Amino acid sequence: MDTATVNMASSPAKSGKTVCVFRQILDYAIAAVMLVHCNTVWVTLASLRGWLPQTLQWLLLIFVVMRCLLTVHRPTKRELWKSIATVGGMAAYLAILYFVIKTNKDVYFAFAWVLLLLTVYCLFCYEGGAWQVLLKYRTLLCGVAVYSLVMWLFCSVLKAFPPSGEEWTSWTDASIGYAPIQSWAGIYFAPQGIRNTSIFTEGPMAALQYSLALLIEAFLVEKPKIPVLAILAVALCTTMTTTGYLVLLYIALCYLLKWLYRRGWLQTRAGKISLISITVVGVIAAAVILARKLDTVSGSIRFDDMQAGWRAFLDAPIFGNGCNNLPAIQQYMSEWRRFNIGYSSGLLWVLSDGGLWLGAVYLCPVVMAVVQGIRRRAPGVVAFALCLVGIFLISVFQYSYLLSLLSVFLLFWRPKAA
């Protein structure tokens, strides 16, 4: 074979490899946008808040469109029309609430079009779509965890390096406005007390992202890597949050039950007794953690948040009180906590904002994933979906791109994706 023939034969292979690498880069870029948009300090800074959120929207649009154009698989007519009908149906459903709500239509519109964009991405990127981005997101969070542990140890605990200056963040009580936060060159920020918050607004928000990455590795990856689990677990522990401890307990119990099942122990009478015992111990441990939390001011505020959100939801259970309408919830908060009128439950906030109509957008994917997981004997997806609901109940990230991606992933999940 002459040289020209060799070059002609190898050129398509090199081209295919280049396209594959470019797809990987775009997946990482999309994952990075998800990470940054979900309650990092950068999106709350006075110096960046005016343009960063809009920039992230445009970057997400560009990356997703480019990624779809690089899709190798070309859909059949049936697949194409089915996807178009799905997107059209979702658009019509979301449009109804857009015309009903009376407050913050721009916030709802941004959420709706991002959700539709990610739906298109998931339906038309047949190499894994949302699943590939979640894998990249997990990898990025693992890197952030390593970085945060180093910075937290040397900058916050040992105080080996002083902060380089201050930034002004809006992650405060609305009556206060912007508040100063110590910064290390804008790439690490002062922790909340001794908690390792890294680049996130507070301990629970850091725990939220570490927990999601840990759940992806623990339940969705076919062969979880011990080093990745260990790094994320250690970073989660340093956030010193109830959310983090409950997630770690949940994963430990699920893995213990999985181990017992594989050994055939659960099929025996003694195994069934063990199952009941493990469940009881887990419930008691979770109850003890929650009880200790409720004895604190933070715990009392969370409990008050839930009752206030529920009462606001009952005011307008179908279409809600309006998008991002926090005053509708604040009116039901107890007088004693007027020093802190922020909110902590994303699920109840959604139900208050958009009622059952908007709540279904988040809850239907979970129900469908649980049903599919049980039917297809995929307990990992079931465990992931149920834990996600629990996290959503006690964390605020309802209009984030990350939660939209997770919802789309669960909505269209099939065994081959995981």
CSV table of C-alpha atoms in Angstrom, one decimal:
chain,number,residue,atom,x,y,z
A,1,MET,CA,0.0,0.0,0.0
A,2,ASP,CA,1.5,3.4,-1.0
A,3,THR,CA,1.7,6.5,1.2
A,4,ALA,CA,-1.3,8.2,-0.4
A,5,THR,CA,-3.5,5.2,0.3
A,6,VAL,CA,-2.4,5.1,4.0
A,7,ASN,CA,-3.1,8.8,4.4
A,8,MET,CA,-6.6,8.4,2.9
A,9,ALA,CA,-7.4,5.5,5.1
A,10,SER,CA,-6.1,7.2,8.3
A,11,SER,CA,-7.7,10.6,7.7
A,12,PRO,CA,-11.3,9.6,8.5
A,13,ALA,CA,-10.1,7.9,11.7
A,14,LYS,CA,-8.2,11.1,12.8
A,15,SER,CA,-11.2,13.2,11.9
A,16,GLY,CA,-13.5,11.0,14.0
A,17,LYS,CA,-11.1,11.2,16.9
A,18,THR,CA,-11.0,15.0,16.7
A,19,VAL,CA,-14.7,15.2,16.6
A,20,CYS,CA,-15.0,12.9,19.6
A,21,VAL,CA,-12.5,15.0,21.6
A,22,PHE,CA,-14.4,18.2,20.7
A,23,ARG,CA,-17.6,16.6,21.9
A,24,GLN,CA,-16.0,15.7,25.2
A,25,ILE,CA,-14.8,19.3,25.6
A,26,LEU,CA,-18.3,20.6,24.9
A,27,ASP,CA,-19.7,18.2,27.5
A,28,TYR,CA,-17.2,19.6,30.0
A,29,ALA,CA,-18.2,23.1,29.1
A,30,ILE,CA,-21.9,22.4,29.6
A,31,ALA,CA,-21.1,20.8,33.0
A,32,ALA,CA,-19.0,23.8,34.0
A,33,VAL,CA,-21.9,26.1,33.3
A,34,MET,CA,-24.2,23.9,35.4
A,35,LEU,CA,-21.7,24.0,38.3
A,36,VAL,CA,-21.1,27.8,38.2
A,37,HIS,CA,-24.8,28.6,37.9
A,38,CYS,CA,-25.9,26.5,40.9
A,39,ASN,CA,-25.3,28.8,43.9
A,40,THR,CA,-21.6,29.6,43.5
A,41,VAL,CA,-20.4,32.9,45.0
A,42,TRP,CA,-19.6,34.3,41.6
A,43,VAL,CA,-23.2,34.5,40.5
A,44,THR,CA,-24.0,36.6,43.6
A,45,LEU,CA,-21.1,39.1,43.4
A,46,ALA,CA,-22.0,42.7,42.8
A,47,SER,CA,-19.2,43.0,40.3
A,48,LEU,CA,-20.4,40.0,38.2
A,49,ARG,CA,-24.1,39.7,38.9
A,50,GLY,CA,-25.1,42.2,36.2
A,51,TRP,CA,-23.8,40.1,33.3
A,52,LEU,CA,-22.7,36.6,34.5
A,53,PRO,CA,-26.2,35.0,34.6
A,54,GLN,CA,-27.0,36.2,31.1
A,55,THR,CA,-23.6,35.1,29.9
A,56,LEU,CA,-24.1,31.6,31.3
A,57,GLN,CA,-27.4,31.4,29.5
A,58,TRP,CA,-25.8,32.3,26.1
A,59,LEU,CA,-22.9,30.0,26.7
A,60,LEU,CA,-25.2,27.1,27.5
A,61,LEU,CA,-27.2,27.8,24.3
A,62,ILE,CA,-24.0,27.9,22.2
A,63,PHE,CA,-22.5,24.8,23.7
A,64,VAL,CA,-25.7,22.7,23.5
A,65,VAL,CA,-26.3,23.7,19.8
A,66,MET,CA,-22.7,22.9,18.9
A,67,ARG,CA,-22.9,19.6,20.8
A,68,CYS,CA,-26.1,18.6,18.9
A,69,LEU,CA,-24.5,19.4,15.6
A,70,LEU,CA,-21.7,17.0,16.3
A,71,THR,CA,-24.1,14.1,17.0
A,72,VAL,CA,-23.1,11.1,15.0
A,73,HIS,CA,-26.5,9.4,15.0
A,74,ARG,CA,-29.1,10.6,12.7
A,75,PRO,CA,-32.7,10.0,13.9
A,76,THR,CA,-35.3,8.1,11.9
A,77,LYS,CA,-38.4,9.9,10.9
A,78,ARG,CA,-40.3,8.2,13.7
A,79,GLU,CA,-37.7,9.2,16.3
A,80,LEU,CA,-37.6,12.7,14.9
A,81,TRP,CA,-41.4,13.3,15.0
A,82,LYS,CA,-41.6,11.7,18.5
A,83,SER,CA,-38.9,14.0,19.8
A,84,ILE,CA,-40.6,17.1,18.2
A,85,ALA,CA,-44.0,16.0,19.7
A,86,THR,CA,-42.4,15.7,23.1
A,87,VAL,CA,-40.7,19.1,23.0
A,88,GLY,CA,-43.9,20.7,21.6
A,89,GLY,CA,-46.0,19.1,24.4
A,90,MET,CA,-43.6,20.3,27.1
A,91,ALA,CA,-43.5,23.8,25.5
A,92,ALA,CA,-47.3,24.0,25.5
A,93,TYR,CA,-47.5,22.8,29.1
A,94,LEU,CA,-44.9,25.4,30.3
A,95,ALA,CA,-46.6,28.2,28.2
A,96,ILE,CA,-49.9,27.8,30.1
A,97,LEU,CA,-48.2,28.7,33.4
A,98,TYR,CA,-46.3,31.5,31.7
A,99,PHE,CA,-49.6,33.2,30.8
A,100,VAL,CA,-51.1,32.5,34.3
A,101,ILE,CA,-48.4,33.8,36.6
A,102,LYS,CA,-48.3,37.5,37.4
A,103,THR,CA,-44.8,38.0,38.9
A,104,ASN,CA,-41.3,37.6,37.6
A,105,LYS,CA,-42.3,36.3,34.2
A,106,ASP,CA,-38.7,36.8,33.0
A,107,VAL,CA,-37.4,34.4,35.7
A,108,TYR,CA,-39.9,31.8,34.7
A,109,PHE,CA,-39.2,32.3,30.9
A,110,ALA,CA,-35.5,31.8,31.5
A,111,PHE,CA,-36.2,28.6,33.4
A,112,ALA,CA,-38.7,27.3,30.8
A,113,TRP,CA,-36.4,27.8,27.8
A,114,VAL,CA,-33.4,26.3,29.5
A,115,LEU,CA,-35.5,23.2,30.4
A,116,LEU,CA,-36.7,22.9,26.8
A,117,LEU,CA,-33.1,23.4,25.5
A,118,LEU,CA,-31.9,20.6,27.7
A,119,THR,CA,-34.8,18.4,26.6
A,120,VAL,CA,-33.8,18.9,23.0
A,121,TYR,CA,-30.2,18.1,24.0
A,122,CYS,CA,-31.2,14.9,25.7
A,123,LEU,CA,-33.4,13.8,22.9
A,124,PHE,CA,-31.1,14.5,20.0
A,125,CYS,CA,-27.7,13.7,21.4
A,126,TYR,CA,-27.9,9.9,21.1
A,127,GLU,CA,-24.4,9.2,22.5
A,128,GLY,CA,-25.7,9.6,26.0
A,129,GLY,CA,-26.8,13.2,26.1
A,130,ALA,CA,-27.6,14.3,29.7
A,131,TRP,CA,-25.8,11.3,31.1
A,132,GLN,CA,-22.5,12.3,29.5
A,133,VAL,CA,-22.8,15.8,31.0
A,134,LEU,CA,-23.5,14.4,34.5
A,135,LEU,CA,-20.4,12.3,34.3
A,136,LYS,CA,-18.4,15.4,33.4
A,137,TYR,CA,-20.1,17.3,36.2
A,138,ARG,CA,-19.1,14.6,38.7
A,139,THR,CA,-15.5,14.8,37.5
A,140,LEU,CA,-15.4,18.6,37.8
A,141,LEU,CA,-16.9,18.4,41.3
A,142,CYS,CA,-14.2,15.9,42.3
A,143,GLY,CA,-11.6,18.4,41.1
A,144,VAL,CA,-13.3,21.2,43.1
A,145,ALA,CA,-13.4,18.9,46.2
A,146,VAL,CA,-9.6,18.4,46.0
A,147,TYR,CA,-9.0,22.1,45.5
A,148,SER,CA,-11.4,23.1,48.2
A,149,LEU,CA,-9.8,20.8,50.8
A,150,VAL,CA,-6.4,22.2,50.1
A,151,MET,CA,-7.5,25.8,50.2
A,152,TRP,CA,-9.7,25.2,53.3
A,153,LEU,CA,-6.8,23.6,55.2
A,154,PHE,CA,-4.2,26.1,54.4
A,155,CYS,CA,-6.2,29.3,54.1
A,156,SER,CA,-9.1,28.8,56.6
A,157,VAL,CA,-7.8,26.3,59.2
A,158,LEU,CA,-4.1,26.9,59.3
A,159,LYS,CA,-4.4,30.5,58.1
A,160,ALA,CA,-1.1,30.2,56.2
A,161,PHE,CA,-2.2,32.6,53.5
A,162,PRO,CA,-4.2,35.8,54.3
A,163,PRO,CA,-7.1,36.9,52.0
A,164,SER,CA,-6.3,39.1,49.1
A,165,GLY,CA,-9.3,41.4,49.6
A,166,GLU,CA,-13.1,41.6,49.8
A,167,GLU,CA,-16.0,41.0,47.5
A,168,TRP,CA,-19.6,42.0,47.9
A,169,THR,CA,-22.2,39.2,47.7
A,170,SER,CA,-26.0,39.4,47.6
A,171,TRP,CA,-26.4,36.0,49.3
A,172,THR,CA,-27.9,37.7,52.4
A,173,ASP,CA,-31.1,38.7,53.9
A,174,ALA,CA,-32.9,40.9,51.3
A,175,SER,CA,-33.2,43.7,53.8
A,176,ILE,CA,-29.4,43.9,54.2
A,177,GLY,CA,-28.5,43.9,50.5
A,178,TYR,CA,-24.9,43.2,49.6
A,179,ALA,CA,-22.5,42.1,52.3
A,180,PRO,CA,-18.7,41.8,52.3
A,181,ILE,CA,-17.0,38.4,52.0
A,182,GLN,CA,-13.2,37.7,52.2
A,183,SER,CA,-11.7,36.5,49.0
A,184,TRP,CA,-8.5,34.8,47.9
A,185,ALA,CA,-7.9,36.2,44.4
A,186,GLY,CA,-11.6,35.5,43.6
A,187,ILE,CA,-11.1,31.8,43.4
A,188,TYR,CA,-11.7,30.9,47.0
A,189,PHE,CA,-13.9,32.6,49.6
A,190,ALA,CA,-14.1,32.8,53.4
A,191,PRO,CA,-15.9,29.8,54.9
A,192,GLN,CA,-19.1,30.0,56.9
A,193,GLY,CA,-17.7,29.7,60.4
A,194,ILE,CA,-15.4,26.6,60.2
A,195,ARG,CA,-17.4,25.0,57.4
A,196,ASN,CA,-15.6,24.3,54.1
A,197,THR,CA,-17.7,26.4,51.6
A,198,SER,CA,-15.0,26.8,48.9
A,199,ILE,CA,-16.6,28.6,45.9
A,200,PHE,CA,-20.2,28.2,47.1
A,201,THR,CA,-22.4,30.6,48.9
A,202,GLU,CA,-22.7,28.7,52.2
A,203,GLY,CA,-22.2,25.2,53.8
A,204,PRO,CA,-25.6,23.7,52.6
A,205,MET,CA,-24.9,24.8,49.0
A,206,ALA,CA,-21.5,23.2,49.0
A,207,ALA,CA,-23.0,20.1,50.6
A,208,LEU,CA,-25.7,20.2,47.8
A,209,GLN,CA,-23.2,20.0,45.0
A,210,TYR,CA,-20.9,17.5,46.7
A,211,SER,CA,-23.9,15.3,47.5
A,212,LEU,CA,-25.2,15.3,43.9
A,213,ALA,CA,-21.7,14.4,42.5
A,214,LEU,CA,-21.4,11.7,45.2
A,215,LEU,CA,-24.8,10.3,44.4
A,216,ILE,CA,-24.0,10.2,40.7
A,217,GLU,CA,-20.8,8.2,41.4
A,218,ALA,CA,-22.4,5.9,44.0
A,219,PHE,CA,-25.7,5.0,42.2
A,220,LEU,CA,-25.5,5.8,38.5
A,221,VAL,CA,-22.0,4.8,37.5
A,222,GLU,CA,-21.7,1.1,36.7
A,223,LYS,CA,-18.4,0.6,38.5
A,224,PRO,CA,-17.9,3.4,41.1
A,225,LYS,CA,-14.3,4.4,41.8
A,226,ILE,CA,-13.3,4.2,45.5
A,227,PRO,CA,-10.9,7.3,45.2
A,228,VAL,CA,-13.7,9.4,43.7
A,229,LEU,CA,-16.2,8.3,46.4
A,230,ALA,CA,-13.6,9.0,49.2
A,231,ILE,CA,-12.7,12.5,47.9
A,232,LEU,CA,-16.3,13.6,47.6
A,233,ALA,CA,-17.2,12.1,51.0
A,234,VAL,CA,-14.4,13.8,52.8
A,235,ALA,CA,-15.2,17.2,51.1
A,236,LEU,CA,-18.9,16.6,52.1
A,237,CYS,CA,-17.9,15.9,55.7
A,238,THR,CA,-16.0,19.2,55.9
A,239,THR,CA,-19.1,21.2,55.0
A,240,MET,CA,-20.4,20.1,58.5
A,241,THR,CA,-24.0,20.1,57.4
A,242,THR,CA,-27.0,18.0,58.2
A,243,THR,CA,-27.6,17.5,54.5
A,244,GLY,CA,-24.1,16.0,54.1
A,245,TYR,CA,-24.5,13.7,57.1
A,246,LEU,CA,-27.9,12.4,56.0
A,247,VAL,CA,-26.7,11.8,52.4
A,248,LEU,CA,-23.6,9.8,53.7
A,249,LEU,CA,-25.9,7.8,56.0
A,250,TYR,CA,-28.3,7.1,53.1
A,251,ILE,CA,-25.5,5.9,50.8
A,252,ALA,CA,-23.9,3.8,53.5
A,253,LEU,CA,-27.2,2.0,54.3
A,254,CYS,CA,-28.0,1.5,50.6
A,255,TYR,CA,-24.5,0.0,50.0
A,256,LEU,CA,-24.9,-2.3,53.1
A,257,LEU,CA,-28.3,-3.6,51.8
A,258,LYS,CA,-26.8,-4.1,48.3
A,259,TRP,CA,-23.9,-6.1,49.8
A,260,LEU,CA,-26.3,-8.3,51.9
A,261,TYR,CA,-28.5,-8.9,48.8
A,262,ARG,CA,-25.6,-10.0,46.6
A,263,ARG,CA,-24.5,-12.5,49.3
A,264,GLY,CA,-28.0,-13.9,49.3
A,265,TRP,CA,-28.4,-13.0,53.0
A,266,LEU,CA,-31.6,-11.1,52.5
A,267,GLN,CA,-33.4,-14.1,51.1
A,268,THR,CA,-33.1,-16.0,54.4
A,269,ARG,CA,-35.2,-15.5,57.5
A,270,ALA,CA,-32.2,-14.1,59.4
A,271,GLY,CA,-31.6,-11.8,56.5
A,272,LYS,CA,-35.1,-10.4,56.6
A,273,ILE,CA,-34.6,-9.7,60.3
A,274,SER,CA,-31.3,-8.0,59.4
A,275,LEU,CA,-33.1,-5.9,56.8
A,276,ILE,CA,-35.7,-4.7,59.4
A,277,SER,CA,-32.9,-4.0,61.9
A,278,ILE,CA,-30.8,-2.0,59.5
A,279,THR,CA,-33.9,0.0,58.4
A,280,VAL,CA,-34.8,0.7,62.1
A,281,VAL,CA,-31.2,1.7,62.9
A,282,GLY,CA,-31.1,4.0,59.8
A,283,VAL,CA,-34.3,5.7,60.7
A,284,ILE,CA,-33.2,6.2,64.3
A,285,ALA,CA,-29.9,7.6,63.2
A,286,ALA,CA,-31.6,10.0,60.8
A,287,ALA,CA,-34.0,11.0,63.5
A,288,VAL,CA,-31.2,11.7,66.0
A,289,ILE,CA,-29.4,13.9,63.4
A,290,LEU,CA,-32.6,15.8,62.6
A,291,ALA,CA,-33.5,16.1,66.3
A,292,ARG,CA,-30.1,17.7,67.0
A,293,LYS,CA,-30.6,20.0,64.0
A,294,LEU,CA,-34.1,21.1,65.2
A,295,ASP,CA,-32.6,22.0,68.6
A,296,THR,CA,-30.5,24.7,66.8
A,297,VAL,CA,-31.7,28.0,65.5
A,298,SER,CA,-30.9,26.9,62.0
A,299,GLY,CA,-33.1,23.8,62.5
A,300,SER,CA,-36.0,25.8,63.9
A,301,ILE,CA,-35.8,28.1,60.9
A,302,ARG,CA,-35.9,25.2,58.4
A,303,PHE,CA,-38.9,23.7,60.2
A,304,ASP,CA,-40.6,27.1,60.1
A,305,ASP,CA,-39.7,27.5,56.4
A,306,MET,CA,-41.6,24.2,55.6
A,307,GLN,CA,-44.8,25.2,57.4
A,308,ALA,CA,-44.7,28.6,55.8
A,309,GLY,CA,-44.1,27.2,52.4
A,310,TRP,CA,-47.0,24.7,52.8
A,311,ARG,CA,-49.4,27.4,53.9
A,312,ALA,CA,-48.4,29.5,50.9
A,313,PHE,CA,-49.0,26.6,48.6
A,314,LEU,CA,-52.5,26.0,50.0
A,315,ASP,CA,-53.3,29.7,49.0
A,316,ALA,CA,-53.0,28.8,45.3
A,317,PRO,CA,-52.5,25.0,45.0
A,318,ILE,CA,-53.0,24.7,41.2
A,319,PHE,CA,-51.0,27.6,39.6
A,320,GLY,CA,-49.3,29.1,42.6
A,321,ASN,CA,-48.6,32.6,43.8
A,322,GLY,CA,-46.2,33.7,41.0
A,323,CYS,CA,-42.7,32.8,40.1
A,324,ASN,CA,-39.9,33.6,42.6
A,325,ASN,CA,-42.6,35.2,44.9
A,326,LEU,CA,-40.9,34.8,48.2
A,327,PRO,CA,-43.1,37.4,50.0
A,328,ALA,CA,-46.0,34.9,49.5
A,329,ILE,CA,-44.1,32.6,51.9
A,330,GLN,CA,-42.6,35.2,54.1
A,331,GLN,CA,-46.0,36.4,55.3
A,332,TYR,CA,-46.4,33.0,57.0
A,333,MET,CA,-43.0,33.0,58.8
A,334,SER,CA,-43.0,33.2,62.6
A,335,GLU,CA,-42.3,36.5,64.2
A,336,TRP,CA,-39.4,35.3,66.2
A,337,ARG,CA,-37.2,34.7,63.1
A,338,ARG,CA,-37.6,38.1,61.4
A,339,PHE,CA,-33.8,38.4,61.7
A,340,ASN,CA,-33.6,35.8,59.0
A,341,ILE,CA,-36.3,35.8,56.3
A,342,GLY,CA,-34.4,33.8,53.7
A,343,TYR,CA,-35.8,30.4,52.6
A,344,SER,CA,-34.4,26.9,52.6
A,345,SER,CA,-36.9,24.5,50.9
A,346,GLY,CA,-36.7,24.4,47.1
A,347,LEU,CA,-39.6,21.9,46.7
A,348,LEU,CA,-42.0,24.0,48.8
A,349,TRP,CA,-40.9,27.2,47.1
A,350,VAL,CA,-41.7,25.6,43.8
A,351,LEU,CA,-45.1,24.5,45.0
A,352,SER,CA,-45.8,28.0,46.3
A,353,ASP,CA,-44.6,29.7,43.1
A,354,GLY,CA,-46.3,27.5,40.5
A,355,GLY,CA,-48.6,25.1,42.5
A,356,LEU,CA,-49.0,21.5,41.4
A,357,TRP,CA,-48.7,22.7,37.7
A,358,LEU,CA,-45.0,23.6,38.2
A,359,GLY,CA,-44.4,21.0,40.9
A,360,ALA,CA,-45.3,18.3,38.3
A,361,VAL,CA,-42.4,19.5,36.2
A,362,TYR,CA,-40.0,18.4,39.0
A,363,LEU,CA,-41.9,15.5,40.6
A,364,CYS,CA,-43.0,13.6,37.4
A,365,PRO,CA,-39.5,12.8,36.3
A,366,VAL,CA,-38.7,11.4,39.8
A,367,VAL,CA,-41.9,9.2,39.7
A,368,MET,CA,-41.1,8.0,36.2
A,369,ALA,CA,-37.5,7.2,37.1
A,370,VAL,CA,-38.6,5.3,40.2
A,371,VAL,CA,-41.2,3.3,38.2
A,372,GLN,CA,-38.7,2.6,35.3
A,373,GLY,CA,-36.0,1.7,37.8
A,374,ILE,CA,-38.2,-0.8,39.6
A,375,ARG,CA,-39.5,-2.3,36.3
A,376,ARG,CA,-36.0,-2.6,34.8
A,377,ARG,CA,-34.4,-3.8,38.1
A,378,ALA,CA,-32.1,-0.7,38.4
A,379,PRO,CA,-32.1,0.1,42.1
A,380,GLY,CA,-29.4,2.7,41.7
A,381,VAL,CA,-31.6,5.0,39.7
A,382,VAL,CA,-34.4,4.5,42.3
A,383,ALA,CA,-32.1,5.4,45.1
A,384,PHE,CA,-30.7,8.4,43.3
A,385,ALA,CA,-34.2,9.8,42.4
A,386,LEU,CA,-35.5,9.4,46.0
A,387,CYS,CA,-32.5,11.0,47.5
A,388,LEU,CA,-32.7,13.9,45.0
A,389,VAL,CA,-36.2,14.6,46.3
A,390,GLY,CA,-35.0,14.6,49.9
A,391,ILE,CA,-32.2,17.1,49.0
A,392,PHE,CA,-34.6,19.3,47.1
A,393,LEU,CA,-36.9,19.4,50.1
A,394,ILE,CA,-34.2,21.0,52.3
A,395,SER,CA,-32.1,22.9,49.7
A,396,VAL,CA,-32.8,25.9,47.4
A,397,PHE,CA,-31.8,25.4,43.8
A,398,GLN,CA,-35.1,25.1,42.1
A,399,TYR,CA,-34.4,27.3,39.0
A,400,SER,CA,-30.9,26.1,38.5
A,401,TYR,CA,-29.7,24.6,35.2
A,402,LEU,CA,-28.3,21.7,37.2
A,403,LEU,CA,-31.7,20.7,38.5
A,404,SER,CA,-33.3,21.1,35.1
A,405,LEU,CA,-30.7,18.7,33.7
A,406,LEU,CA,-31.3,16.2,36.4
A,407,SER,CA,-35.0,16.4,35.8
A,408,VAL,CA,-34.6,15.9,32.1
A,409,PHE,CA,-32.2,13.0,32.7
A,410,LEU,CA,-34.7,11.2,35.0
A,411,LEU,CA,-37.6,11.9,32.7
A,412,PHE,CA,-36.0,10.1,29.7
A,413,TRP,CA,-33.8,7.6,31.6
A,414,ARG,CA,-33.5,4.2,30.2
A,415,PRO,CA,-31.1,1.4,31.4
A,416,LYS,CA,-28.7,1.9,28.5
A,417,ALA,CA,-28.1,5.5,29.7
A,418,ALA,CA,-26.7,4.3,33.0
